[in-house]
Short mmCIF file of C-alpha atoms in Angstrom, two decimals:
data_model
loop_
_atom_site.label_atom_id
_atom_site.label_comp_id
_atom_site.label_asym_id
_atom_site.label_seq_id
_atom_site.Cartn_x
_atom_site.Cartn_y
_atom_site.Cartn_z
CA MET O 1 -28.56 7.17 -28.67
CA MET O 2 -30.05 7.60 -25.21
CA PRO O 3 -27.94 9.53 -22.69
CA ILE O 4 -26.45 7.16 -20.13
CA LYS O 5 -27.46 7.56 -16.49
CA THR O 6 -24.94 8.00 -13.72
CA ASP O 7 -25.94 4.78 -11.92
CA SER O 8 -25.66 2.76 -15.14
CA LEU O 9 -22.16 4.04 -15.86
CA ARG O 10 -21.08 3.46 -12.28
CA TYR O 11 -22.38 -0.12 -12.44
CA ASP O 12 -20.61 -0.78 -15.75
CA ILE O 13 -17.31 0.54 -14.38
CA LYS O 14 -17.65 -1.65 -11.28
CA GLU O 15 -18.23 -4.77 -13.37
CA LEU O 16 -15.32 -4.02 -15.69
CA LEU O 17 -13.03 -3.45 -12.69
CA LYS O 18 -13.90 -6.93 -11.41
CA SER O 19 -12.71 -8.53 -14.64
CA GLY O 20 -9.61 -6.35 -14.94
CA ALA O 21 -10.81 -4.71 -18.16
CA PHE O 22 -8.99 -1.48 -17.35
CA HIS O 23 -8.30 -0.43 -20.94
CA GLU O 24 -11.96 -0.90 -21.77
CA ILE O 25 -12.88 1.39 -18.88
CA VAL O 26 -10.48 4.04 -20.18
CA ASP O 27 -11.97 3.90 -23.69
CA ARG O 28 -15.54 3.91 -22.42
CA CYS O 29 -15.07 6.71 -19.91
CA HIS O 30 -13.27 8.95 -22.41
CA VAL O 31 -16.34 8.74 -24.66
CA GLU O 32 -18.80 9.31 -21.80
CA LEU O 33 -16.73 12.21 -20.45
CA THR O 34 -16.75 13.96 -23.83
CA LEU O 35 -20.50 13.50 -24.23
CA ALA O 36 -21.25 14.53 -20.64
CA ARG O 37 -19.31 17.76 -20.99
CA ARG O 38 -20.92 18.53 -24.32
CA GLU O 39 -24.39 17.97 -22.87
CA ASN O 40 -23.61 19.50 -19.46
CA ARG O 41 -24.45 16.31 -17.53
CA GLU O 42 -22.31 17.01 -14.50
CA SER O 43 -23.01 13.86 -12.48
CA VAL O 44 -22.05 11.62 -15.42
CA GLU O 45 -18.94 13.74 -15.92
CA VAL O 46 -17.81 13.06 -12.35
CA THR O 47 -18.51 9.33 -12.68
CA ALA O 48 -16.53 9.13 -15.92
CA LEU O 49 -13.60 10.98 -14.35
CA LEU O 50 -13.64 8.59 -11.39
CA GLY O 51 -13.74 5.61 -13.77
CA LEU O 52 -10.70 6.98 -15.56
CA ALA O 53 -8.92 7.56 -12.23
CA GLU O 54 -9.62 4.01 -11.03
CA ALA O 55 -8.54 2.38 -14.31
CA GLN O 56 -5.37 4.45 -14.62
CA THR O 57 -4.48 3.64 -11.00
CA SER O 58 -4.78 -0.07 -11.75
CA LEU O 59 -2.65 0.35 -14.87
CA GLY O 60 0.06 2.16 -12.91
CA HIS O 61 -0.47 5.57 -14.54
CA PHE O 62 -0.68 7.33 -11.20
CA GLY O 63 -0.01 10.87 -12.44
CA PHE O 64 -2.96 10.65 -14.85
CA ALA O 65 -5.08 9.06 -12.13
CA ARG O 66 -4.38 11.85 -9.67
CA ASP O 67 -5.25 14.50 -12.28
CA TYR O 68 -8.58 12.79 -13.07
CA VAL O 69 -9.57 12.37 -9.44
CA ASP O 70 -8.70 15.98 -8.60
CA GLN O 71 -10.99 17.08 -11.43
CA ALA O 72 -13.72 14.74 -10.19
CA LEU O 73 -13.48 15.98 -6.61
CA ALA O 74 -13.59 19.63 -7.64
CA ARG O 75 -16.63 18.98 -9.90
CA ALA O 76 -18.44 16.96 -7.24
CA GLU O 77 -17.98 19.77 -4.73
CA ASP O 78 -19.11 22.33 -7.34
CA ILE O 79 -22.41 20.52 -7.87
CA ARG O 80 -22.69 19.81 -4.12
CA SER O 81 -23.01 16.06 -4.55
CA ILE O 82 -22.13 14.51 -1.19
CA GLY O 83 -22.18 10.98 -2.60
CA GLN O 84 -19.81 11.73 -5.44
CA THR O 85 -17.56 13.77 -3.16
CA VAL O 86 -17.24 10.70 -0.93
CA ASP O 87 -16.52 8.53 -3.98
CA ALA O 88 -13.82 10.92 -5.15
CA LEU O 89 -12.21 11.07 -1.70
CA ASN O 90 -12.07 7.28 -1.56
CA VAL O 91 -10.48 7.04 -5.01
CA ARG O 92 -8.00 9.79 -4.17
CA ALA O 93 -7.07 7.95 -0.97
CA ARG O 94 -6.54 4.76 -2.95
CA ILE O 95 -4.20 6.57 -5.35
CA ALA O 96 -2.26 8.10 -2.45
CA ARG O 97 -1.64 4.77 -0.73
CA GLU O 98 -1.28 2.43 -3.71
CA GLY O 99 0.61 4.80 -5.99
CA PHE O 100 2.56 7.05 -3.66
CA PHE O 101 2.75 5.29 -0.26
CA GLN O 102 1.23 8.40 1.33
CA THR O 103 -0.74 6.83 4.16
CA ALA O 104 -1.22 10.07 6.11
CA GLU O 105 -2.82 11.75 3.10
CA ALA O 106 -4.93 8.66 2.43
CA HIS O 107 -6.09 8.54 6.04
CA GLU O 108 -7.13 12.20 5.87
CA ASP O 109 -9.28 11.56 2.79
CA TYR O 110 -10.80 8.38 4.22
CA ARG O 111 -11.56 10.19 7.48
CA ARG O 112 -13.32 12.99 5.64
CA ALA O 113 -15.22 10.49 3.48
CA VAL O 114 -16.36 8.56 6.58
CA ASP O 115 -17.63 11.74 8.23
CA LEU O 116 -19.47 12.99 5.12
CA ALA O 117 -21.13 9.66 4.39
CA PHE O 118 -22.16 9.18 8.03
CA GLU O 119 -23.65 12.68 8.25
CA ALA O 120 -25.55 12.06 5.03
CA GLY O 121 -26.86 8.72 6.30
CA ASP O 122 -25.31 6.92 3.32
CA LEU O 123 -24.39 3.62 4.97
CA ARG O 124 -23.02 1.97 1.84
CA ARG O 125 -20.53 4.77 1.14
CA TYR O 126 -19.79 5.02 4.88
CA ALA O 127 -18.85 1.33 4.86
CA TRP O 128 -16.60 1.62 1.79
CA SER O 129 -14.80 4.56 3.40
CA LEU O 130 -14.44 2.68 6.68
CA LEU O 131 -13.02 -0.27 4.75
CA GLY O 132 -10.30 1.99 3.33
CA MET O 133 -9.41 3.24 6.79
CA GLY O 134 -9.15 -0.33 7.97
CA GLU O 135 -6.82 -1.26 5.12
CA ILE O 136 -4.25 1.37 6.10
CA ALA O 137 -4.63 1.14 9.89
CA ALA O 138 -1.29 0.68 11.63
CA ASN O 139 -2.85 -1.40 14.39
CA PRO O 140 -4.39 -4.75 13.30
CA SER O 141 -6.98 -4.50 16.07
CA HIS O 142 -8.23 -1.26 14.48
CA SER O 143 -8.40 -3.01 11.11
CA SER O 144 -10.41 -5.80 12.71
CA LYS O 145 -12.83 -3.38 14.34
CA HIS O 146 -13.52 -1.63 11.04
CA ALA O 147 -13.85 -4.97 9.24
CA TRP O 148 -16.57 -6.26 11.56
CA ARG O 149 -18.54 -3.03 11.23
CA VAL O 150 -18.36 -3.23 7.42
CA ILE O 151 -19.33 -6.92 7.43
CA ASP O 152 -22.51 -6.06 9.36
CA ILE O 153 -23.42 -3.29 6.92
CA ALA O 154 -22.59 -5.43 3.87
CA ARG O 155 -24.85 -8.22 5.05
CA GLU O 156 -27.71 -5.83 5.69
CA ALA O 157 -27.23 -4.35 2.22
CA ASN O 158 -26.69 -7.77 0.62
CA ASP O 159 -23.47 -6.47 -0.95
CA GLY O 160 -21.29 -9.52 -1.65
CA GLN O 161 -18.31 -7.58 -2.92
CA MET O 162 -18.18 -5.35 0.13
CA GLU O 163 -18.54 -8.35 2.44
CA ALA O 164 -15.74 -10.24 0.65
CA ARG O 165 -13.44 -7.23 0.91
CA ALA O 166 -14.24 -6.82 4.60
CA ILE O 167 -13.59 -10.51 5.35
CA LEU O 168 -10.29 -10.19 3.48
CA LEU O 169 -9.45 -7.17 5.68
CA GLN O 170 -10.30 -9.20 8.79
CA SER O 171 -8.17 -12.11 7.55
CA ASN O 172 -5.22 -9.79 6.88
CA ALA O 173 -5.54 -8.49 10.43
CA PHE O 174 -5.26 -12.09 11.67
CA ILE O 175 -2.16 -12.58 9.47
CA ARG O 176 -0.54 -9.52 11.04
CA GLN O 177 -1.27 -11.03 14.46
CA ALA O 178 0.20 -14.39 13.34
CA ASP O 179 -3.16 -16.12 13.90
CA TYR O 180 -2.91 -18.14 10.70
CA LYS O 181 -5.73 -20.60 11.46
CA LYS O 182 -8.33 -17.85 11.71
CA ALA O 183 -6.81 -16.07 8.74
CA SER O 184 -7.06 -19.25 6.64
CA ASP O 185 -10.71 -19.76 7.59
CA GLY O 186 -11.57 -16.16 6.74
CA LEU O 187 -9.75 -16.22 3.41
CA LEU O 188 -11.68 -19.34 2.37
CA VAL O 189 -14.98 -17.59 3.06
CA ALA O 190 -13.82 -14.44 1.25
CA LEU O 191 -12.70 -16.51 -1.76
CA ARG O 192 -16.08 -18.19 -2.11
CA LYS O 193 -17.84 -14.86 -2.01
CA ALA O 194 -15.45 -13.34 -4.57
CA GLN O 195 -16.08 -16.31 -6.87
CA THR O 196 -19.85 -15.95 -6.44
CA ILE O 197 -19.80 -12.36 -7.63
CA ASN O 198 -17.24 -13.09 -10.39
CA ASP O 199 -14.68 -10.63 -9.04
CA ARG O 200 -11.60 -12.10 -10.68
CA LEU O 201 -9.18 -9.46 -9.41
CA LEU O 202 -10.30 -9.81 -5.79
CA GLU O 203 -10.20 -13.58 -6.17
CA SER O 204 -6.54 -13.41 -7.23
CA VAL O 205 -5.66 -11.20 -4.26
CA ILE O 206 -7.29 -13.66 -1.85
CA ILE O 207 -5.49 -16.62 -3.47
CA GLY O 208 -2.21 -14.76 -3.03
CA GLN O 209 -2.93 -14.18 0.64
CA GLN O 210 -3.84 -17.84 1.08
CA GLY O 211 -0.42 -18.59 -0.37
CA LEU O 212 1.18 -16.29 2.16
CA VAL O 213 -0.52 -18.21 4.98
CA LEU O 214 0.41 -21.61 3.54
CA ALA O 215 4.05 -20.50 3.27
CA GLN O 216 4.22 -20.07 7.06
CA ASP O 217 4.34 -23.89 7.47
CA SER O 218 7.23 -25.92 6.09
CA ASP O 219 4.85 -28.71 5.05
CA THR O 220 2.79 -26.37 2.84
CA PHE O 221 5.52 -23.86 1.97
CA GLN O 222 5.89 -24.87 -1.67
CA ARG O 223 2.12 -24.85 -2.25
CA GLY O 224 2.03 -21.38 -0.71
CA ILE O 225 4.67 -20.14 -3.15
CA GLU O 226 2.75 -21.66 -6.07
CA GLN O 227 -0.44 -19.86 -5.05
CA GLN O 228 1.41 -16.56 -4.73
CA LEU O 229 2.89 -17.11 -8.20
CA THR O 230 -0.59 -17.79 -9.56
CA ALA O 231 -1.81 -14.50 -8.10
CA LEU O 232 1.22 -12.76 -9.58
CA GLU O 233 0.48 -14.10 -13.06
CA VAL O 234 -3.18 -13.01 -12.85
CA ALA O 235 -2.08 -9.50 -11.86
CA ARG O 236 0.36 -9.42 -14.77
CA GLY O 237 -2.26 -10.66 -17.18
CA MET O 238 -4.61 -7.88 -16.09
CA GLU O 239 -1.82 -5.27 -16.02
CA ALA O 240 -2.82 -4.59 -12.43
CA ILE O 241 0.45 -2.85 -11.54
CA PHE O 242 -0.07 -2.30 -7.81
CA HIS O 243 -1.12 -5.92 -7.26
CA GLU O 244 1.84 -7.16 -9.32
CA PHE O 245 4.23 -4.96 -7.33
CA MET O 246 2.87 -6.03 -3.94
CA ARG O 247 2.78 -9.71 -4.85
CA LEU O 248 6.44 -9.53 -5.86
CA TYR O 249 7.10 -7.85 -2.50
CA THR O 250 5.23 -10.58 -0.61
CA LEU O 251 7.14 -13.31 -2.45
CA ALA O 252 10.43 -11.55 -1.68
CA MET O 253 9.60 -11.25 2.01
CA THR O 254 8.45 -14.88 2.15
CA MET O 255 11.82 -15.92 0.73
CA LEU O 256 13.67 -13.67 3.16
CA ALA O 257 11.82 -15.25 6.08
CA SER O 258 12.95 -18.68 4.86
CA GLU O 259 16.52 -17.34 4.38
CA ASP O 260 16.38 -17.97 0.65
CA PHE O 261 18.32 -14.81 -0.15
CA ASP O 262 18.89 -15.54 -3.82
CA ASP O 263 15.20 -15.92 -4.69
CA ALA O 264 14.35 -12.93 -2.50
CA ARG O 265 16.85 -10.84 -4.43
CA ASP O 266 15.34 -12.02 -7.71
CA TYR O 267 11.90 -10.75 -6.68
CA PHE O 268 13.33 -7.45 -5.45
CA ASP O 269 15.06 -7.06 -8.81
CA GLN O 270 11.72 -7.71 -10.54
CA MET O 271 10.14 -5.00 -8.37
CA LEU O 272 12.85 -2.58 -9.43
CA ALA O 273 12.43 -3.49 -13.10
CA LEU O 274 8.67 -2.99 -12.84
CA SER O 275 9.04 0.41 -11.15
CA GLN O 276 11.43 1.52 -13.88
CA ASP O 277 9.26 0.05 -16.63
CA VAL O 278 6.25 2.14 -15.54
CA GLU O 279 8.60 5.06 -14.75
CA HIS O 280 7.16 5.50 -11.28
CA LYS O 281 9.64 6.95 -8.80
CA PRO O 282 7.75 6.08 -5.57
CA TYR O 283 7.88 2.37 -6.48
CA GLU O 284 11.58 2.69 -7.22
CA MET O 285 12.06 4.45 -3.88
CA TYR O 286 10.31 1.63 -2.04
CA THR O 287 12.35 -1.06 -3.82
CA LEU O 288 15.66 0.68 -3.17
CA GLY O 289 14.80 0.62 0.52
CA MET O 290 14.07 -3.11 0.36
CA LEU O 291 17.37 -3.74 -1.43
CA GLY O 292 19.08 -1.83 1.37
CA GLN O 293 17.45 -4.19 3.86
CA TRP O 294 18.52 -7.23 1.79
CA HIS O 295 22.15 -6.13 1.82
CA GLU O 296 22.00 -5.28 5.52
CA LEU O 297 20.77 -8.80 6.28
CA ARG O 298 23.68 -10.18 4.25
CA ASP O 299 26.11 -8.02 6.29
CA LYS O 300 27.06 -6.05 3.17
CA LEU O 301 26.78 -2.84 5.11
CA ASP O 302 28.53 -0.42 2.75
CA ILE O 303 26.23 -1.50 -0.07
CA ALA O 304 23.23 -1.25 2.28
CA LEU O 305 24.24 2.34 3.07
CA ALA O 306 24.32 3.15 -0.64
CA TYR O 307 20.83 1.74 -1.23
CA TYR O 308 19.31 3.40 1.84
CA GLY O 309 20.89 6.68 0.76
CA ARG O 310 19.41 6.38 -2.73
CA ALA O 311 16.02 5.51 -1.20
CA ALA O 312 16.15 8.58 1.09
CA ASN O 313 17.07 10.81 -1.85
CA ALA O 314 14.22 9.34 -3.94
CA ALA O 315 11.76 9.92 -1.07
CA ARG O 316 12.91 13.54 -0.91
CA GLU O 317 12.47 13.90 -4.68
CA VAL O 318 8.89 12.60 -4.66
CA GLY O 319 7.94 14.60 -1.56
CA ASN O 320 7.37 11.70 0.85
CA PRO O 321 8.90 12.86 4.15
CA ALA O 322 7.62 9.86 6.14
CA TYR O 323 9.60 7.46 3.97
CA GLU O 324 12.59 9.80 3.89
CA ALA O 325 12.67 9.65 7.69
CA ARG O 326 12.33 5.86 7.57
CA TYR O 327 15.37 5.51 5.33
CA LEU O 328 17.39 8.06 7.27
CA TYR O 329 16.71 6.00 10.38
CA ALA O 330 17.83 2.87 8.55
CA LEU O 331 21.03 4.67 7.55
CA GLY O 332 21.63 5.63 11.16
CA SER O 333 21.12 2.05 12.31
CA VAL O 334 23.71 0.75 9.84
CA TYR O 335 26.23 3.43 10.82
CA GLN O 336 25.68 2.49 14.46
CA SER O 337 26.30 -1.20 13.71
CA GLN O 338 29.64 -0.06 12.23
CA TRP O 339 30.42 1.83 15.47
CA ASP O 340 30.22 5.14 13.63
CA PHE O 341 28.19 6.85 16.34
CA GLU O 342 28.55 10.40 15.07
CA GLY O 343 27.39 9.33 11.61
CA ALA O 344 24.48 7.47 13.17
CA ARG O 345 23.40 10.48 15.22
CA ARG O 346 23.46 12.74 12.16
CA GLN O 347 21.02 10.47 10.37
CA PHE O 348 18.88 9.96 13.47
CA ALA O 349 18.71 13.72 14.05
CA GLN O 350 17.51 14.34 10.49
CA ALA O 351 14.90 11.61 10.85
CA ARG O 352 13.70 13.03 14.17
CA ALA O 353 13.38 16.52 12.70
CA ILE O 354 11.19 15.16 9.90
CA TYR O 355 8.98 13.20 12.30
CA ARG O 356 8.56 16.28 14.47
CA SER O 357 7.60 18.35 11.42
CA LEU O 358 4.98 15.70 10.64
CA GLU O 359 3.81 15.83 14.27
CA ASP O 360 4.55 12.11 14.53
CA GLY O 361 5.37 12.02 18.20
CA ARG O 362 5.59 8.24 18.49
CA ASN O 363 8.31 7.90 15.87
CA ALA O 364 10.10 11.07 17.03
CA THR O 365 10.29 9.57 20.52
CA ARG O 366 11.56 6.27 19.13
CA VAL O 367 14.35 8.04 17.24
CA SER O 368 15.23 10.11 20.31
CA ALA O 369 15.68 6.86 22.24
CA SER O 370 18.05 5.64 19.51
CA ILE O 371 20.10 8.84 19.80
CA VAL O 372 20.43 8.34 23.56
CA TYR O 373 21.39 4.71 23.01
CA SER O 374 24.08 5.76 20.52
CA TYR O 375 25.67 7.94 23.23
CA ILE O 376 25.61 4.98 25.63
CA LEU O 377 27.24 2.74 23.03
CA ALA O 378 29.86 5.39 22.25
CA PHE O 379 30.71 5.67 25.95
CA ALA O 380 30.90 1.89 26.27
CA SER O 381 33.20 1.66 23.23
CA ARG O 382 35.58 4.21 24.82
CA ILE O 383 35.67 2.14 28.01
CA MET O 384 36.47 -0.98 25.99
CA LYS O 385 39.30 0.82 24.24
CA LEU O 386 40.73 1.87 27.61
CA ILE O 387 40.83 -1.72 28.78
CA GLY O 388 42.45 -2.84 25.56
CA PHE O 389 39.47 -4.18 23.63
CA GLN O 390 38.94 -2.56 20.22
CA PRO O 391 35.36 -2.92 18.92
CA LYS O 392 35.43 -4.34 15.43
CA ALA O 393 33.76 -2.22 12.76
CA ASP O 394 32.25 -4.08 9.80
#
């Protein structure tokens, strides 16, 4: 049996990822990893580890995935392979954002990958890294800027998959800006390209996003839901856990926007069941926060407080301070709506302390403004009591 080359294994993994053959990747890469270590073929070893990390991420085994990618990154740096170091950073960033909602950590890895690839003159890896940065950018205009740069590189390199992903990124930026006509046009182009390269997983993601756009119009709402459900079933059939989780989330939010609270709750419950089925605490944390929002919208504020509190505790347990601060802020907002200003300020103060520790000045300033506003509301409530009007607490 001839030893496999790094490029051949990388190509095989890429093709299997397109079809959602994640278990096949795991089996194949375990064999190649064993052989590579036995024969001291370090580059193949790194590629096999990255294949395992990618497949396990898709299957929702994020702890295993993180272990594999850490091994791959360390090995790539040992052998001084810039290309494989960039690959490992991109995979590690994907695990951070898809598995653990750690966007700051993901951004740091993408930023380092962009710099390394650019310095090495590796335009293809530079573009993939830039694409990742665009996918987590808080500002849609930044996502759009990265998308156009990647589209140019993809066309020069004749890389259909990269171009389809970049057009999807551009379309998602339009969705975030509520420019649904441009988003729809872009998604149609991206879908055709995904179909041309037989990327079934990417195709399902695009179909789901088309459904999201269609659901914005009452005339096409039902068709939009059907397309999102189709994307959900494809994700389930592939055992693509992240895509299943996020499609359930999108369906839930679509139903919330249409004030269909019962169906929204059903999808949130499915998210919770999925997170518990794969025994992944960050997904449970995220869902608890969404259930808090659902109850808050239904004016069930005591129940909302319980869910937000559980979400904050879960965020603390998994070491995600950004989300802990988010849920503490949500707790403070609910307390404030109940005219419990001291309780609100306690939560706001904890959230602000976390944001300051993260050097997140924008959010720290936003929370500080909420603290000031709570004092103003407290003063106004005392005035109303003096004139005989008692604010009603929910």
